[in-house]
Amino acid sequence: MAGHNAAFWKLLEAYPETQRAKAFLEGVSFATARGLAAAGGAGGSGGLEPEGWPEQDGWPGDAD
């Protein structure tokens, strides 16, 4: 990811959720680069759910 060198990522690997955080940031970067950022600020999906999709408050629980 831009802005961080190999030493930074080596240090970060000590944390248990590093890979998950990196995947999240890559997804955000992917969506933002394509104009898919959620409208209306943080939380929710910005109206990107398929029609008929149940509404949820905040993030659903992890499947883990």
Short mmCIF file of N, CA and C in Angstrom, two decimals:
data_model
loop_
_atom_site.label_atom_id
_atom_site.label_comp_id
_atom_site.label_asym_id
_atom_site.label_seq_id
_atom_site.Cartn_x
_atom_site.Cartn_y
_atom_site.Cartn_z
N MET A 1 0.85 -1.18 0.00
CA MET A 1 0.00 0.00 0.00
C MET A 1 0.88 1.24 0.00
N ALA A 2 0.41 2.21 -0.68
CA ALA A 2 1.19 3.43 -0.84
C ALA A 2 1.46 4.10 0.50
N GLY A 3 2.64 4.69 0.61
CA GLY A 3 2.97 5.47 1.79
C GLY A 3 3.64 4.71 2.92
N HIS A 4 3.78 3.40 2.81
CA HIS A 4 4.40 2.62 3.88
C HIS A 4 5.48 1.72 3.29
N ASN A 5 6.63 1.69 3.96
CA ASN A 5 7.73 0.87 3.47
C ASN A 5 7.68 -0.54 4.08
N ALA A 6 8.59 -1.38 3.64
CA ALA A 6 8.63 -2.77 4.10
C ALA A 6 8.83 -2.88 5.61
N ALA A 7 9.62 -1.98 6.18
CA ALA A 7 9.86 -2.01 7.64
C ALA A 7 8.56 -1.77 8.40
N PHE A 8 7.73 -0.88 7.91
CA PHE A 8 6.43 -0.61 8.55
C PHE A 8 5.58 -1.88 8.56
N TRP A 9 5.44 -2.54 7.40
CA TRP A 9 4.60 -3.73 7.32
C TRP A 9 5.17 -4.89 8.13
N LYS A 10 6.49 -5.01 8.21
CA LYS A 10 7.10 -6.06 9.03
C LYS A 10 6.74 -5.85 10.50
N LEU A 11 6.80 -4.63 10.96
CA LEU A 11 6.42 -4.30 12.33
C LEU A 11 4.95 -4.61 12.58
N LEU A 12 4.11 -4.27 11.64
CA LEU A 12 2.67 -4.46 11.79
C LEU A 12 2.25 -5.93 11.82
N GLU A 13 3.02 -6.80 11.20
CA GLU A 13 2.67 -8.23 11.14
C GLU A 13 2.55 -8.87 12.53
N ALA A 14 3.06 -8.23 13.56
CA ALA A 14 2.97 -8.76 14.92
C ALA A 14 1.53 -8.72 15.45
N TYR A 15 0.68 -7.91 14.85
CA TYR A 15 -0.70 -7.78 15.31
C TYR A 15 -1.58 -8.82 14.63
N PRO A 16 -2.50 -9.45 15.38
CA PRO A 16 -3.28 -10.57 14.85
C PRO A 16 -4.25 -10.23 13.72
N GLU A 17 -4.69 -9.00 13.60
CA GLU A 17 -5.68 -8.64 12.58
C GLU A 17 -5.08 -7.87 11.41
N THR A 18 -3.77 -7.93 11.24
CA THR A 18 -3.11 -7.16 10.18
C THR A 18 -3.63 -7.53 8.79
N GLN A 19 -3.72 -8.80 8.48
CA GLN A 19 -4.17 -9.21 7.14
C GLN A 19 -5.60 -8.76 6.88
N ARG A 20 -6.43 -8.85 7.88
CA ARG A 20 -7.82 -8.42 7.74
C ARG A 20 -7.90 -6.91 7.51
N ALA A 21 -7.11 -6.16 8.25
CA ALA A 21 -7.09 -4.70 8.08
C ALA A 21 -6.58 -4.32 6.70
N LYS A 22 -5.54 -5.00 6.23
CA LYS A 22 -5.01 -4.72 4.90
C LYS A 22 -6.05 -5.02 3.82
N ALA A 23 -6.77 -6.12 3.96
CA ALA A 23 -7.81 -6.47 3.00
C ALA A 23 -8.91 -5.42 2.98
N PHE A 24 -9.29 -4.94 4.16
CA PHE A 24 -10.31 -3.89 4.25
C PHE A 24 -9.84 -2.64 3.52
N LEU A 25 -8.61 -2.21 3.81
CA LEU A 25 -8.08 -1.00 3.18
C LEU A 25 -7.96 -1.15 1.67
N GLU A 26 -7.60 -2.34 1.20
CA GLU A 26 -7.54 -2.57 -0.24
C GLU A 26 -8.93 -2.47 -0.85
N GLY A 27 -9.94 -2.97 -0.15
CA GLY A 27 -11.32 -2.86 -0.64
C GLY A 27 -11.79 -1.42 -0.70
N VAL A 28 -11.47 -0.65 0.32
CA VAL A 28 -11.84 0.77 0.33
C VAL A 28 -11.16 1.49 -0.82
N SER A 29 -9.89 1.21 -1.01
CA SER A 29 -9.13 1.83 -2.10
C SER A 29 -9.73 1.46 -3.46
N PHE A 30 -10.09 0.20 -3.64
CA PHE A 30 -10.70 -0.28 -4.87
C PHE A 30 -12.01 0.46 -5.14
N ALA A 31 -12.87 0.51 -4.13
CA ALA A 31 -14.18 1.16 -4.29
C ALA A 31 -14.05 2.65 -4.55
N THR A 32 -13.18 3.31 -3.81
CA THR A 32 -13.00 4.75 -3.95
C THR A 32 -12.47 5.10 -5.33
N ALA A 33 -11.54 4.31 -5.84
CA ALA A 33 -10.96 4.56 -7.16
C ALA A 33 -12.00 4.43 -8.27
N ARG A 34 -13.09 3.72 -8.00
CA ARG A 34 -14.13 3.51 -9.00
C ARG A 34 -15.38 4.32 -8.71
N GLY A 35 -15.28 5.25 -7.76
CA GLY A 35 -16.43 6.09 -7.43
C GLY A 35 -17.53 5.35 -6.69
N LEU A 36 -17.19 4.28 -6.00
CA LEU A 36 -18.18 3.47 -5.29
C LEU A 36 -18.23 3.76 -3.80
N ALA A 37 -17.62 4.84 -3.36
CA ALA A 37 -17.62 5.17 -1.93
C ALA A 37 -19.04 5.37 -1.45
N ALA A 38 -19.31 4.94 -0.23
CA ALA A 38 -20.64 5.07 0.36
C ALA A 38 -21.02 6.53 0.48
N ALA A 39 -22.23 6.85 0.10
CA ALA A 39 -22.73 8.22 0.24
C ALA A 39 -23.22 8.44 1.65
N GLY A 40 -23.16 9.66 2.12
CA GLY A 40 -23.74 9.98 3.41
C GLY A 40 -22.84 9.75 4.60
N GLY A 41 -21.55 9.61 4.41
CA GLY A 41 -20.65 9.49 5.55
C GLY A 41 -20.46 8.07 6.02
N ALA A 42 -19.97 7.94 7.25
CA ALA A 42 -19.62 6.64 7.81
C ALA A 42 -20.85 5.82 8.14
N GLY A 43 -20.65 4.52 8.17
CA GLY A 43 -21.71 3.61 8.55
C GLY A 43 -22.64 3.32 7.39
N GLY A 44 -23.27 2.18 7.44
CA GLY A 44 -24.20 1.83 6.38
C GLY A 44 -23.47 1.59 5.07
N SER A 45 -24.25 1.37 4.03
CA SER A 45 -23.64 1.07 2.73
C SER A 45 -23.93 2.14 1.71
N GLY A 46 -24.55 3.25 2.11
CA GLY A 46 -24.78 4.33 1.19
C GLY A 46 -25.79 4.01 0.10
N GLY A 47 -26.71 3.10 0.39
CA GLY A 47 -27.73 2.78 -0.59
C GLY A 47 -27.26 1.84 -1.68
N LEU A 48 -26.23 1.06 -1.44
CA LEU A 48 -25.70 0.16 -2.45
C LEU A 48 -26.27 -1.24 -2.38
N GLU A 49 -27.25 -1.48 -1.51
CA GLU A 49 -27.82 -2.81 -1.38
C GLU A 49 -28.73 -3.10 -2.58
N PRO A 50 -28.82 -4.38 -2.96
CA PRO A 50 -29.77 -4.76 -4.00
C PRO A 50 -31.19 -4.48 -3.52
N GLU A 51 -32.11 -4.29 -4.45
CA GLU A 51 -33.51 -4.04 -4.10
C GLU A 51 -34.05 -5.20 -3.27
N GLY A 52 -34.76 -4.88 -2.19
CA GLY A 52 -35.31 -5.89 -1.31
C GLY A 52 -34.36 -6.36 -0.22
N TRP A 53 -33.15 -5.85 -0.21
CA TRP A 53 -32.16 -6.23 0.80
C TRP A 53 -32.60 -5.69 2.15
N PRO A 54 -32.53 -6.49 3.24
CA PRO A 54 -32.97 -5.99 4.55
C PRO A 54 -32.07 -4.87 5.05
N GLU A 55 -32.67 -3.86 5.67
CA GLU A 55 -31.90 -2.76 6.22
C GLU A 55 -31.26 -3.18 7.53
N GLN A 56 -30.06 -2.65 7.79
CA GLN A 56 -29.35 -2.94 9.03
C GLN A 56 -28.81 -1.66 9.60
N ASP A 57 -28.74 -1.60 10.91
CA ASP A 57 -28.11 -0.47 11.58
C ASP A 57 -26.66 -0.83 11.84
N GLY A 58 -25.74 -0.06 11.28
CA GLY A 58 -24.32 -0.33 11.51
C GLY A 58 -23.86 -1.56 10.76
N TRP A 59 -22.76 -2.14 11.22
CA TRP A 59 -22.16 -3.29 10.56
C TRP A 59 -22.73 -4.58 11.12
N PRO A 60 -22.99 -5.57 10.26
CA PRO A 60 -23.44 -6.86 10.78
C PRO A 60 -22.31 -7.54 11.54
N GLY A 61 -22.65 -8.49 12.38
CA GLY A 61 -21.63 -9.21 13.15
C GLY A 61 -20.72 -10.02 12.24
N ASP A 62 -19.54 -10.28 12.72
CA ASP A 62 -18.59 -11.08 11.95
C ASP A 62 -19.07 -12.51 11.84
N ALA A 63 -18.74 -13.15 10.75
CA ALA A 63 -19.09 -14.55 10.56
C ALA A 63 -18.10 -15.48 11.25
N ASP A 64 -16.99 -14.92 11.72
CA ASP A 64 -15.94 -15.75 12.35
C ASP A 64 -16.41 -16.31 13.66
#
